[in-house]
CSV table of C-alpha atoms in Angstrom, one decimal:
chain,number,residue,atom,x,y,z
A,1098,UNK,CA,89.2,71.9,117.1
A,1099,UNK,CA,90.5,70.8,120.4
A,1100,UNK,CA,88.8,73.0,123.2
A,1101,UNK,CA,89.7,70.6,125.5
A,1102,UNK,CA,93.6,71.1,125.1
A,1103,UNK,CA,92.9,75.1,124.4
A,1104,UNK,CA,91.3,75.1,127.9
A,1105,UNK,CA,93.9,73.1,129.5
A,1106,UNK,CA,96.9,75.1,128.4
A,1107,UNK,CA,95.2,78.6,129.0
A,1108,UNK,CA,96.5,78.8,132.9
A,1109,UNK,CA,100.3,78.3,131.8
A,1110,UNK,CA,99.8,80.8,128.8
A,1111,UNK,CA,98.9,83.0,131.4
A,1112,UNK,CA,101.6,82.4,134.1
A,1113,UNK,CA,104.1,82.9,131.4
A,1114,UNK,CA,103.1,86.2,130.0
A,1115,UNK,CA,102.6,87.5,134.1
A,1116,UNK,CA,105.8,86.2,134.4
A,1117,UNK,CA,107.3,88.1,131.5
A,1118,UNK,CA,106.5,91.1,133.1
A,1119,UNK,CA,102.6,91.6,131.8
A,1120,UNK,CA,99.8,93.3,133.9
A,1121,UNK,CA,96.9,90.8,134.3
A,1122,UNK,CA,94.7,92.7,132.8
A,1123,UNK,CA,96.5,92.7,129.6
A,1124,UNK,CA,97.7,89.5,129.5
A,1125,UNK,CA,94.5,88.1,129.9
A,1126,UNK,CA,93.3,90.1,126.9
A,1127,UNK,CA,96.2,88.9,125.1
A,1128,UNK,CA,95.7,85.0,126.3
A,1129,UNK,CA,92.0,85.6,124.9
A,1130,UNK,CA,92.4,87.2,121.1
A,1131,UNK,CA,95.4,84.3,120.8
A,1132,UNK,CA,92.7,81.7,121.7
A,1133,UNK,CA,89.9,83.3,119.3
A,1134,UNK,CA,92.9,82.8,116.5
A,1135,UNK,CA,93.5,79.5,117.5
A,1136,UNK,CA,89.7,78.6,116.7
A,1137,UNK,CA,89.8,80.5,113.5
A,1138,UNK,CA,93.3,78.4,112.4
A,1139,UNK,CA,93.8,75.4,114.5
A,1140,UNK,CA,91.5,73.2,112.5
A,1141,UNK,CA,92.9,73.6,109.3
A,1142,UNK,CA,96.2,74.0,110.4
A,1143,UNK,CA,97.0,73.1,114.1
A,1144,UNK,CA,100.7,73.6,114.9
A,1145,UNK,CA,103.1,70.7,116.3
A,1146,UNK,CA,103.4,72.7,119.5
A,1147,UNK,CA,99.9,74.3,120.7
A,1148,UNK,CA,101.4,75.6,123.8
A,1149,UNK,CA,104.3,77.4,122.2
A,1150,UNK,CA,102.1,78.5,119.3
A,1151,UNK,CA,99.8,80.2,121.8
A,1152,UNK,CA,102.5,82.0,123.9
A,1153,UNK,CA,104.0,83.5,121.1
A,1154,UNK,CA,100.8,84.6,119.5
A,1155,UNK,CA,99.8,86.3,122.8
A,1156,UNK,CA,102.9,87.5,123.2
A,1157,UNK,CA,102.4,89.3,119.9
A,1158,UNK,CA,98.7,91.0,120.8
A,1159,UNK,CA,100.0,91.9,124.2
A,1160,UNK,CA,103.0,94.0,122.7
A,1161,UNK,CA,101.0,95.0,120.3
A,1162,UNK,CA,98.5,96.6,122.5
A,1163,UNK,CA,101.3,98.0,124.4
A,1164,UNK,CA,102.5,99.8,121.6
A,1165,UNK,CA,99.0,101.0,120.8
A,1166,UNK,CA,98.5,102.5,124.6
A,1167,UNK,CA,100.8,105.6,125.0
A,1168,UNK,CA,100.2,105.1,128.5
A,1169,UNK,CA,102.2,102.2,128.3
A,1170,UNK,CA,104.8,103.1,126.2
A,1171,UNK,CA,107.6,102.1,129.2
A,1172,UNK,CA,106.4,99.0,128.1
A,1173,UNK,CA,107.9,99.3,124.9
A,1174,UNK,CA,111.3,98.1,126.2
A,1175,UNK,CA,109.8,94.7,126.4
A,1176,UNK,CA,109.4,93.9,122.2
A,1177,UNK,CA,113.2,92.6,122.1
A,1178,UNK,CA,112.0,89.7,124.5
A,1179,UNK,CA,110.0,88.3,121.9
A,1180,UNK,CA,110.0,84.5,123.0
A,1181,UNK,CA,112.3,82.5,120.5
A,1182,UNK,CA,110.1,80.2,118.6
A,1183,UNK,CA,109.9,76.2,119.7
A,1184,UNK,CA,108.6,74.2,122.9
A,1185,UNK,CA,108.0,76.4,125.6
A,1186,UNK,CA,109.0,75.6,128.8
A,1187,UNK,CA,106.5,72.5,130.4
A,1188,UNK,CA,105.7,74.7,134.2
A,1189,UNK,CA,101.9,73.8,135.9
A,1190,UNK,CA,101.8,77.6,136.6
A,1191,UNK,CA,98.1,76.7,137.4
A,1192,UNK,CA,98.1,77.0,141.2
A,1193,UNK,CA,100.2,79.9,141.2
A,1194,UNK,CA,98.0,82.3,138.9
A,1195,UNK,CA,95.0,81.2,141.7
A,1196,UNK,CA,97.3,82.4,144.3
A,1197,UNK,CA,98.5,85.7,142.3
A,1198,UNK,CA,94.8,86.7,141.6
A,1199,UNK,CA,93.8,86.1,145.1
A,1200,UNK,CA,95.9,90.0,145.3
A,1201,UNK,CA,96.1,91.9,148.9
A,1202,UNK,CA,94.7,94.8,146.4
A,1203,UNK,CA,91.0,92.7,145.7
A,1204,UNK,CA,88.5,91.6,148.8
A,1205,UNK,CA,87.6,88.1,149.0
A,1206,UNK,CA,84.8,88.0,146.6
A,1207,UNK,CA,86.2,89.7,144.0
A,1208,UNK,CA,89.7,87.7,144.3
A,1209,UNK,CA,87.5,84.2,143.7
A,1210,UNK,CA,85.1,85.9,140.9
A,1211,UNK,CA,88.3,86.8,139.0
A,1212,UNK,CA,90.5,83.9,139.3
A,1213,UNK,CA,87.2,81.5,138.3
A,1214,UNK,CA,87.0,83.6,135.6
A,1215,UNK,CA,90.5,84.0,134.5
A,1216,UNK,CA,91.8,80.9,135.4
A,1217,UNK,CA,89.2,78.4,136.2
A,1218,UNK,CA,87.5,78.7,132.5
A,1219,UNK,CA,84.0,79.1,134.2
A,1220,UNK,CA,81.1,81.5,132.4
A,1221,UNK,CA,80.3,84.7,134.0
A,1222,UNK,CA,76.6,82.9,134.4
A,1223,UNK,CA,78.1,80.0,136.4
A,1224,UNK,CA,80.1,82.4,138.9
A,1225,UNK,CA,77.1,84.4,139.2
A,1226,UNK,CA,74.7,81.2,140.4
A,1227,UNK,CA,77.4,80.1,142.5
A,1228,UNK,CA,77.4,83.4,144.6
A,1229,UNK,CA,73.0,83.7,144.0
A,1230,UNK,CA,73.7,86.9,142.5
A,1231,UNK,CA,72.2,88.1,139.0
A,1232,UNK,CA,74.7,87.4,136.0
A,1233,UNK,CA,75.3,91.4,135.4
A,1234,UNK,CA,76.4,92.4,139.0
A,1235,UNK,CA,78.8,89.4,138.6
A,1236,UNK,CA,79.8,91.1,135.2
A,1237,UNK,CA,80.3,94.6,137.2
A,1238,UNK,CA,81.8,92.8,140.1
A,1239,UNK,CA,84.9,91.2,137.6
A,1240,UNK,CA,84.9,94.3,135.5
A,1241,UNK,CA,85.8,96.1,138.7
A,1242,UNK,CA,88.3,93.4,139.7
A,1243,UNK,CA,89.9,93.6,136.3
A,1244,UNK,CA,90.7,97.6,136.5
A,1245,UNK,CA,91.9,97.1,140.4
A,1246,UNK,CA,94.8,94.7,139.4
A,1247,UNK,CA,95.3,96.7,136.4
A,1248,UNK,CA,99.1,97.7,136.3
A,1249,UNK,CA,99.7,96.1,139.3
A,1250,UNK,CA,102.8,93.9,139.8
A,1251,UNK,CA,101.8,90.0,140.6
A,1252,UNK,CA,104.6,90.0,143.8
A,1253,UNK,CA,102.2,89.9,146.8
A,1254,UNK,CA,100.3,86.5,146.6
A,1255,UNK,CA,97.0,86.3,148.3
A,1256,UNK,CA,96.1,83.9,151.7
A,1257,UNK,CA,95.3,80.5,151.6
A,1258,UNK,CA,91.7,81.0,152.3
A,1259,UNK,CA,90.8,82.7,149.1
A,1260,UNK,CA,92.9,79.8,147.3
A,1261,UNK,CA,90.9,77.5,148.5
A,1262,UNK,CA,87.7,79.2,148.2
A,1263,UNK,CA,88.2,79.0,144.7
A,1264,UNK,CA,89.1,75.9,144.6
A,1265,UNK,CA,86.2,74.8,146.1
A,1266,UNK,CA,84.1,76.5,144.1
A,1267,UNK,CA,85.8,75.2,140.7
A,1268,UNK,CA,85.1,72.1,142.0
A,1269,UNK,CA,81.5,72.6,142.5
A,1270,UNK,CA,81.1,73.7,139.2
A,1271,UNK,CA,83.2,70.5,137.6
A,1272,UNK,CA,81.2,68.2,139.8
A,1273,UNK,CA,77.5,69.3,138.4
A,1274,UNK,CA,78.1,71.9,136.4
A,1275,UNK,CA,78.1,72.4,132.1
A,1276,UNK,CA,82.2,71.9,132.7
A,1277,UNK,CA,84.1,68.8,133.8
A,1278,UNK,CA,87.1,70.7,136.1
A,1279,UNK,CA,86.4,68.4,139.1
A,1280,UNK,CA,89.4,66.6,138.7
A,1281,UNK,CA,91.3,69.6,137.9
A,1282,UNK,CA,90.9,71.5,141.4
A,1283,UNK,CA,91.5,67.9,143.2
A,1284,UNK,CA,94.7,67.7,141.3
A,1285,UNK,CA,95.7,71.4,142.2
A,1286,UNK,CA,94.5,70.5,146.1
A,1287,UNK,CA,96.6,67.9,146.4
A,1288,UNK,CA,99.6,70.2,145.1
A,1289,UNK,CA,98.4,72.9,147.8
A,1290,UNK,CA,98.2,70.1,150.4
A,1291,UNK,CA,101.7,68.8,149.7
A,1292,UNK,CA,103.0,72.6,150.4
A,1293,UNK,CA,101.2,74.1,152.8
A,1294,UNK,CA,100.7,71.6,156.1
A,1295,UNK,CA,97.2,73.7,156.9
A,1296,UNK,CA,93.9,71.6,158.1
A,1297,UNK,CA,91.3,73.0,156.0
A,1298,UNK,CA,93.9,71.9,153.1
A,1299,UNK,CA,93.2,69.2,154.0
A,1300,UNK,CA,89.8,69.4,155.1
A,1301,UNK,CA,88.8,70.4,151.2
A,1302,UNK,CA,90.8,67.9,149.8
A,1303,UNK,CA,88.8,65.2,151.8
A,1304,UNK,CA,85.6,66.4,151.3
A,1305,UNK,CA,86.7,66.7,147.7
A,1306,UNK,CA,87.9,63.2,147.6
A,1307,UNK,CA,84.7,61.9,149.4
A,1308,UNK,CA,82.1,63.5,147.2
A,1309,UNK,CA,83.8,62.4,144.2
A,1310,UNK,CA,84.2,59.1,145.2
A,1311,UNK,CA,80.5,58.7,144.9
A,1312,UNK,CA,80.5,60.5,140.8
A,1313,UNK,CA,80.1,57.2,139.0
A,1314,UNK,CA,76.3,56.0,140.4
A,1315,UNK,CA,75.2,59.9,140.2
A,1316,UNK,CA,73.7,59.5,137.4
A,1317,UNK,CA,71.6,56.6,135.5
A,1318,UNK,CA,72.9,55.0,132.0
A,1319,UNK,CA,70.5,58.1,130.6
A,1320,UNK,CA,71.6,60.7,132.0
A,1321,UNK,CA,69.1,61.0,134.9
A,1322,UNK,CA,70.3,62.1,138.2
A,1323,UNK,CA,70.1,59.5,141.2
A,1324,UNK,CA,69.3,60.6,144.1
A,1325,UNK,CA,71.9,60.1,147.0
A,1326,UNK,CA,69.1,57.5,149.1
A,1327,UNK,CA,68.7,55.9,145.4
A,1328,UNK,CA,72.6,55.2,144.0
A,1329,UNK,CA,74.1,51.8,144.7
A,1330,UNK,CA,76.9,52.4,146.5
A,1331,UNK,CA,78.3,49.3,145.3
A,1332,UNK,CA,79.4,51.8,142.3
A,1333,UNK,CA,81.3,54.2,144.8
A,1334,UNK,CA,85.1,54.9,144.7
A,1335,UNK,CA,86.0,53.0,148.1
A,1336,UNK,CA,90.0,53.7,148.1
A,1337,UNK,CA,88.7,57.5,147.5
A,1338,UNK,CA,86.7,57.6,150.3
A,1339,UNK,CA,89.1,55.6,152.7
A,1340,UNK,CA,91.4,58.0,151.7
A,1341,UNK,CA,89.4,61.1,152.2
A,1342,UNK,CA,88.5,59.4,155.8
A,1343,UNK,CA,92.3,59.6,156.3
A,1344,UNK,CA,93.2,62.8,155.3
A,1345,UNK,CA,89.5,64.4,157.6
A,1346,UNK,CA,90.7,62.1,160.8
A,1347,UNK,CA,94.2,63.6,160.7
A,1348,UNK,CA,92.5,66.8,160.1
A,1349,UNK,CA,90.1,67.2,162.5
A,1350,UNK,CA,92.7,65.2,165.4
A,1351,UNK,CA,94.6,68.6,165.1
A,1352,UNK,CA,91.6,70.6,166.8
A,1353,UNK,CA,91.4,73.6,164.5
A,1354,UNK,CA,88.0,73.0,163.3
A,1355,UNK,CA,87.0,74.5,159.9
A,1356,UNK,CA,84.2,74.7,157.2
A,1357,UNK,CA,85.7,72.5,155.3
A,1358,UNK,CA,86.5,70.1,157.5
A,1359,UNK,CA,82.5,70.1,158.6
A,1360,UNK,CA,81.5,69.7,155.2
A,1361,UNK,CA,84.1,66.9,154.7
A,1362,UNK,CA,82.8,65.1,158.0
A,1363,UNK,CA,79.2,65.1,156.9
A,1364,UNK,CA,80.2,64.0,153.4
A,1365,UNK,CA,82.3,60.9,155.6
A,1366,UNK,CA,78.7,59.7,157.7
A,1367,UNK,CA,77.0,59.7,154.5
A,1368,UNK,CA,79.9,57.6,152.6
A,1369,UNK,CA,80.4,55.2,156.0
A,1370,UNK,CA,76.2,54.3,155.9
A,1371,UNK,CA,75.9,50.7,154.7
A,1372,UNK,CA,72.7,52.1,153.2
A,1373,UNK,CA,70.5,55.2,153.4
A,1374,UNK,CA,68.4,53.9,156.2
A,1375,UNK,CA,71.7,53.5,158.2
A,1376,UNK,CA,72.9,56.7,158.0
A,1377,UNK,CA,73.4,58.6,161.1
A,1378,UNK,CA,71.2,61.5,161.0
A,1379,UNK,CA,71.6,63.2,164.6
A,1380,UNK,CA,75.1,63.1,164.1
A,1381,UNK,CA,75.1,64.8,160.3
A,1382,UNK,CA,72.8,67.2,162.0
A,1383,UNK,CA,75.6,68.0,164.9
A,1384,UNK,CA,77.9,68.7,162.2
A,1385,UNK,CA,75.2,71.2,160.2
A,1386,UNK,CA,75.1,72.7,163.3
A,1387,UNK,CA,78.7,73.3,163.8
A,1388,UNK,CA,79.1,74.0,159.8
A,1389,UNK,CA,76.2,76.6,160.4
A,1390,UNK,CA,78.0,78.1,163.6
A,1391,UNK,CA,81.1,79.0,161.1
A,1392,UNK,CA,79.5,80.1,158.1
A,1393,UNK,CA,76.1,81.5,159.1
A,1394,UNK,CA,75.7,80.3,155.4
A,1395,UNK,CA,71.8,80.2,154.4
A,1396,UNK,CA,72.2,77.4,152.4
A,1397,UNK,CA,73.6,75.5,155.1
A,1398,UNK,CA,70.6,75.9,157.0
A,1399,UNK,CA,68.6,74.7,154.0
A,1400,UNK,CA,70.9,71.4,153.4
A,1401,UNK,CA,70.3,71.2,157.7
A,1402,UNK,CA,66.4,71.0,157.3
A,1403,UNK,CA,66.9,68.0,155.3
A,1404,UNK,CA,68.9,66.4,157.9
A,1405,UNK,CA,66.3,67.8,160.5
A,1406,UNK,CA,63.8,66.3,158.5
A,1407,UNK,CA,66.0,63.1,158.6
A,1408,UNK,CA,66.9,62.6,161.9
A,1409,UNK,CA,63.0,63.7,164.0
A,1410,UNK,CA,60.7,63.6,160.7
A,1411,UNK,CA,59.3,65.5,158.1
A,1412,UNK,CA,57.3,68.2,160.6
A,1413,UNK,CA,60.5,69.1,162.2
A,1414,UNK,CA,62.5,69.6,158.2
A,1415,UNK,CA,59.7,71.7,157.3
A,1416,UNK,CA,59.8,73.4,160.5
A,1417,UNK,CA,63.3,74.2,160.3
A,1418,UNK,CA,62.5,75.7,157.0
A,1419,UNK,CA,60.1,78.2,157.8
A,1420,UNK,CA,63.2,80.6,159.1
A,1421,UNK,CA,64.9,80.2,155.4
A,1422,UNK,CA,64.0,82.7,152.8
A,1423,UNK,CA,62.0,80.9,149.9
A,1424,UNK,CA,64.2,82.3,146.9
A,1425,UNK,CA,67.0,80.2,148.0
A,1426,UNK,CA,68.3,78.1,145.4
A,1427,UNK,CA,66.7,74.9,145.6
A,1428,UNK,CA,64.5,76.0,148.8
A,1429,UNK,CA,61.2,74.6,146.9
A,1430,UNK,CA,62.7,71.2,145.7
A,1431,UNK,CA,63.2,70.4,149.6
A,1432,UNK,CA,59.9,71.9,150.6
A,1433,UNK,CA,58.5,69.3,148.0
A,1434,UNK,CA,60.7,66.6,149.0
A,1435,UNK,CA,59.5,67.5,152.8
A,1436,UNK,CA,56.1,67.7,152.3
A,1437,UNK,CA,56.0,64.5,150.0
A,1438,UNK,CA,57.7,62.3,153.1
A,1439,UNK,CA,55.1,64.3,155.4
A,1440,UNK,CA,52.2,62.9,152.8
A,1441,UNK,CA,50.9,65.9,151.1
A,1442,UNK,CA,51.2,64.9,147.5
A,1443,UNK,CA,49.6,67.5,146.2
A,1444,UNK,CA,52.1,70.8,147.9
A,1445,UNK,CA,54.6,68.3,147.1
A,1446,UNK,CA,53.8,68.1,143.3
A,1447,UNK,CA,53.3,71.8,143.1
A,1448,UNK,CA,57.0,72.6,144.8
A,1449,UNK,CA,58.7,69.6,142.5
A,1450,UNK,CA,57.3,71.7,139.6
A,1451,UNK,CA,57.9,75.0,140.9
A,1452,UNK,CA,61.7,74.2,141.7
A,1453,UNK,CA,61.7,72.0,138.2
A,1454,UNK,CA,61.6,76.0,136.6
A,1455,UNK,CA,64.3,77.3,138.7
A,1456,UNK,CA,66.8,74.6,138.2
A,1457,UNK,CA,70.2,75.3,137.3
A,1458,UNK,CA,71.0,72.8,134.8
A,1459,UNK,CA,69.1,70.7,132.5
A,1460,UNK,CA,69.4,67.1,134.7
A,1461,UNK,CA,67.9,68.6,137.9
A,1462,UNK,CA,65.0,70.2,135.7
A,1463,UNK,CA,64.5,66.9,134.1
A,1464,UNK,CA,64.9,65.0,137.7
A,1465,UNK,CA,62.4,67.7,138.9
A,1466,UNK,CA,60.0,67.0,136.4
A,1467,UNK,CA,59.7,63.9,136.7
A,1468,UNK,CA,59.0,63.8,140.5
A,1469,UNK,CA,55.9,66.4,140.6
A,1470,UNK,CA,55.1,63.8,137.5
A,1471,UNK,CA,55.3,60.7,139.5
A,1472,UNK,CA,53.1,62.5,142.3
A,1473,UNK,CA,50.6,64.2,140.3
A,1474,UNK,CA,50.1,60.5,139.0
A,1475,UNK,CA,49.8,59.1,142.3
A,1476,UNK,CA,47.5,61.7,143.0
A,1477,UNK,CA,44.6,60.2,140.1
């Protein structure tokens, strides 16, 4: 059973039966019971053309549950076009759907929870630890979404910004997440940034480009995460970076500064260092600073303590970090790592253990682990 190529040809299922005239709502329902009868008969039986196999099969559910509803029964006009069996029609409908769920009718956050759930393939849990919210309220929160758009024709596309919040966030997840899409939302930035001449476009692609340029020497042969100080940046992507230079100079030249653009300069000082003790600290601060100034983002501030910590030493990092609320995601792991450059081994051996139990995925608890490990051995 392919989940690969089910996951891959879910977005355009979609697109076609919005197109065809389908709520959202119901077409995702449909796009859904076709893909639970794909697993039960692809792997005895997979058909010659998945894509058109799936279309018609969700075609089917969604008129059937048309039929079922009597307050859809104007619907029922719609069962004479049936799509004709054979190949369906090869359209990337992908960046279109982010742009349709990103609906004048939804706010912001509910626009990006839907479309990374619709669209983007990710788990309800991963949405939820990407906003810091607990999994049910995310649950509520595209439940609510779900019965907004219900009924509602797909005709207004939503702004750019919500687009590429998504996008951003999709990438996130396919960058160190339980789901390689990381390539996906570069490809679909690059198709945004070839229509729409927009600097944080461009902006996102970069810092896109930039951090996954540096992908290959994130982890060791086991598995392990390496740290960003630790990788051997022999191993990173050097046309990807050059590239993403390009695209953040031409960017940032047009003086309509963004968060994206931040982000995508501070990624650029880290890939221009020669090594770690070369990188340029005060500036990567600067740009926290300004990245801070546009998004009064807490975890912005917690990524700038680092770089405080950096740039005028450990004191100062742990300083900056007495403003930040402790239940931050990863607030302990950079305590530890603060205190340990400070030289308390033992706070630092307590935190690494302490953020080792609130890690989001299995390498960082491992990578965790292993550091209050080292220290608590130092510490004999």
């Amino acid at each position: 059973m392919n989940e690969v190529l089910l996951r891959s040809l879910t977005p355009s299922v979609l697109g076609i039966l919005v197109r065809r005239g389908a709520d959202f709502g119901a077409a995702e329902d449909a796009v859904q019971d076709a893909l639970v009868e794909a697993v039960r008969v692809w792997p005895a039986d997979q058909p010659r053309d998945p894509k058109g196999w799936l279309v018609t099969v969700a075609w089917r559910r969604f008129l059937d549950a048309t039929r079922a509803d009597a307050a859809r029964r104007r619907r029922e006009d719609l069962v004479d076009e049936e799509p004709a069996p054979g190949p369906a029609p090869a359209v990337d409908d992908t960046l279109q759907l982010y742009f349709l769920c990103a609906h004048p009718s939804l706010t912001p956050s509910s626009a990006v929870a839907l479309t990374l759930r619709a669209v983007g393939g990710l788990t309800t849990r991963q949405i939820a630890q990407a906003y810091l919210v607990p999994e049910a309220t995310m649950a509520q929160r595209i439940s609510r979404a779900k019965r907004t758009v219900s009924g509602v024709r797909f005709d207004q596309p939503g702004d750019v910004a919500t687009v590429l919040r998504v996008l951003y966030l999709v990438f996130n997840e396919g960058y160190s997440g339980d789901v390689d899409l990381a390539a996906e939302a570069i490809r679909l930035t690059r198709q945004l940034a070839a229509a729409i001449d927009h600097p944080e476009v461009a902006g996102l692609l970069a810092l896109m480009l930039l951090h996954h340029a540096r992908r290959a020497a994130r982890t060791a042969p086991d598995g392990s995460l390496v740290p960003l100080a630790e990788q051997d940046r022999g191993r990173w992507d050097t046309e990807s970076i050059a590239e993403g230079v390009e695209i953040l100079q031409a960017a940032l030249a047009r003086d309509r500064l963004g968060e994206f653009q931040a982000q995508a300069a501070i990624a650029a000082l880290h890939a221009d260092a020669p090594s770690a003790e070369e990188t340029d600290w005060v500036q990567i601060v600067e740009w926290y600073d300004e990245l801070a100034r546009l998004t009064d983002n807490p975890v912005v501030r917690l990524n700038r303590a680092v770089a405080v910590g950096e740039a005028d030493g450990p004191r100062a990092g742990l300083a900056a970090l007495v403003a930040l609320d402790d239940s931050l995601p990863r607030h302990a792991a950079v305590a530890a790592y603060l205190h340990e450059r400070d030289g308390d081994l033992a706070t630092a051996a307590r935190l690494y253990a302490e953020a080792a139990q609130k890690a989001p995925n299995l390498a960082e608890r491992d990578h965790l682990t292993r550091q209050a490990a080292r220290l608590n051995a130092r510490g004999r």
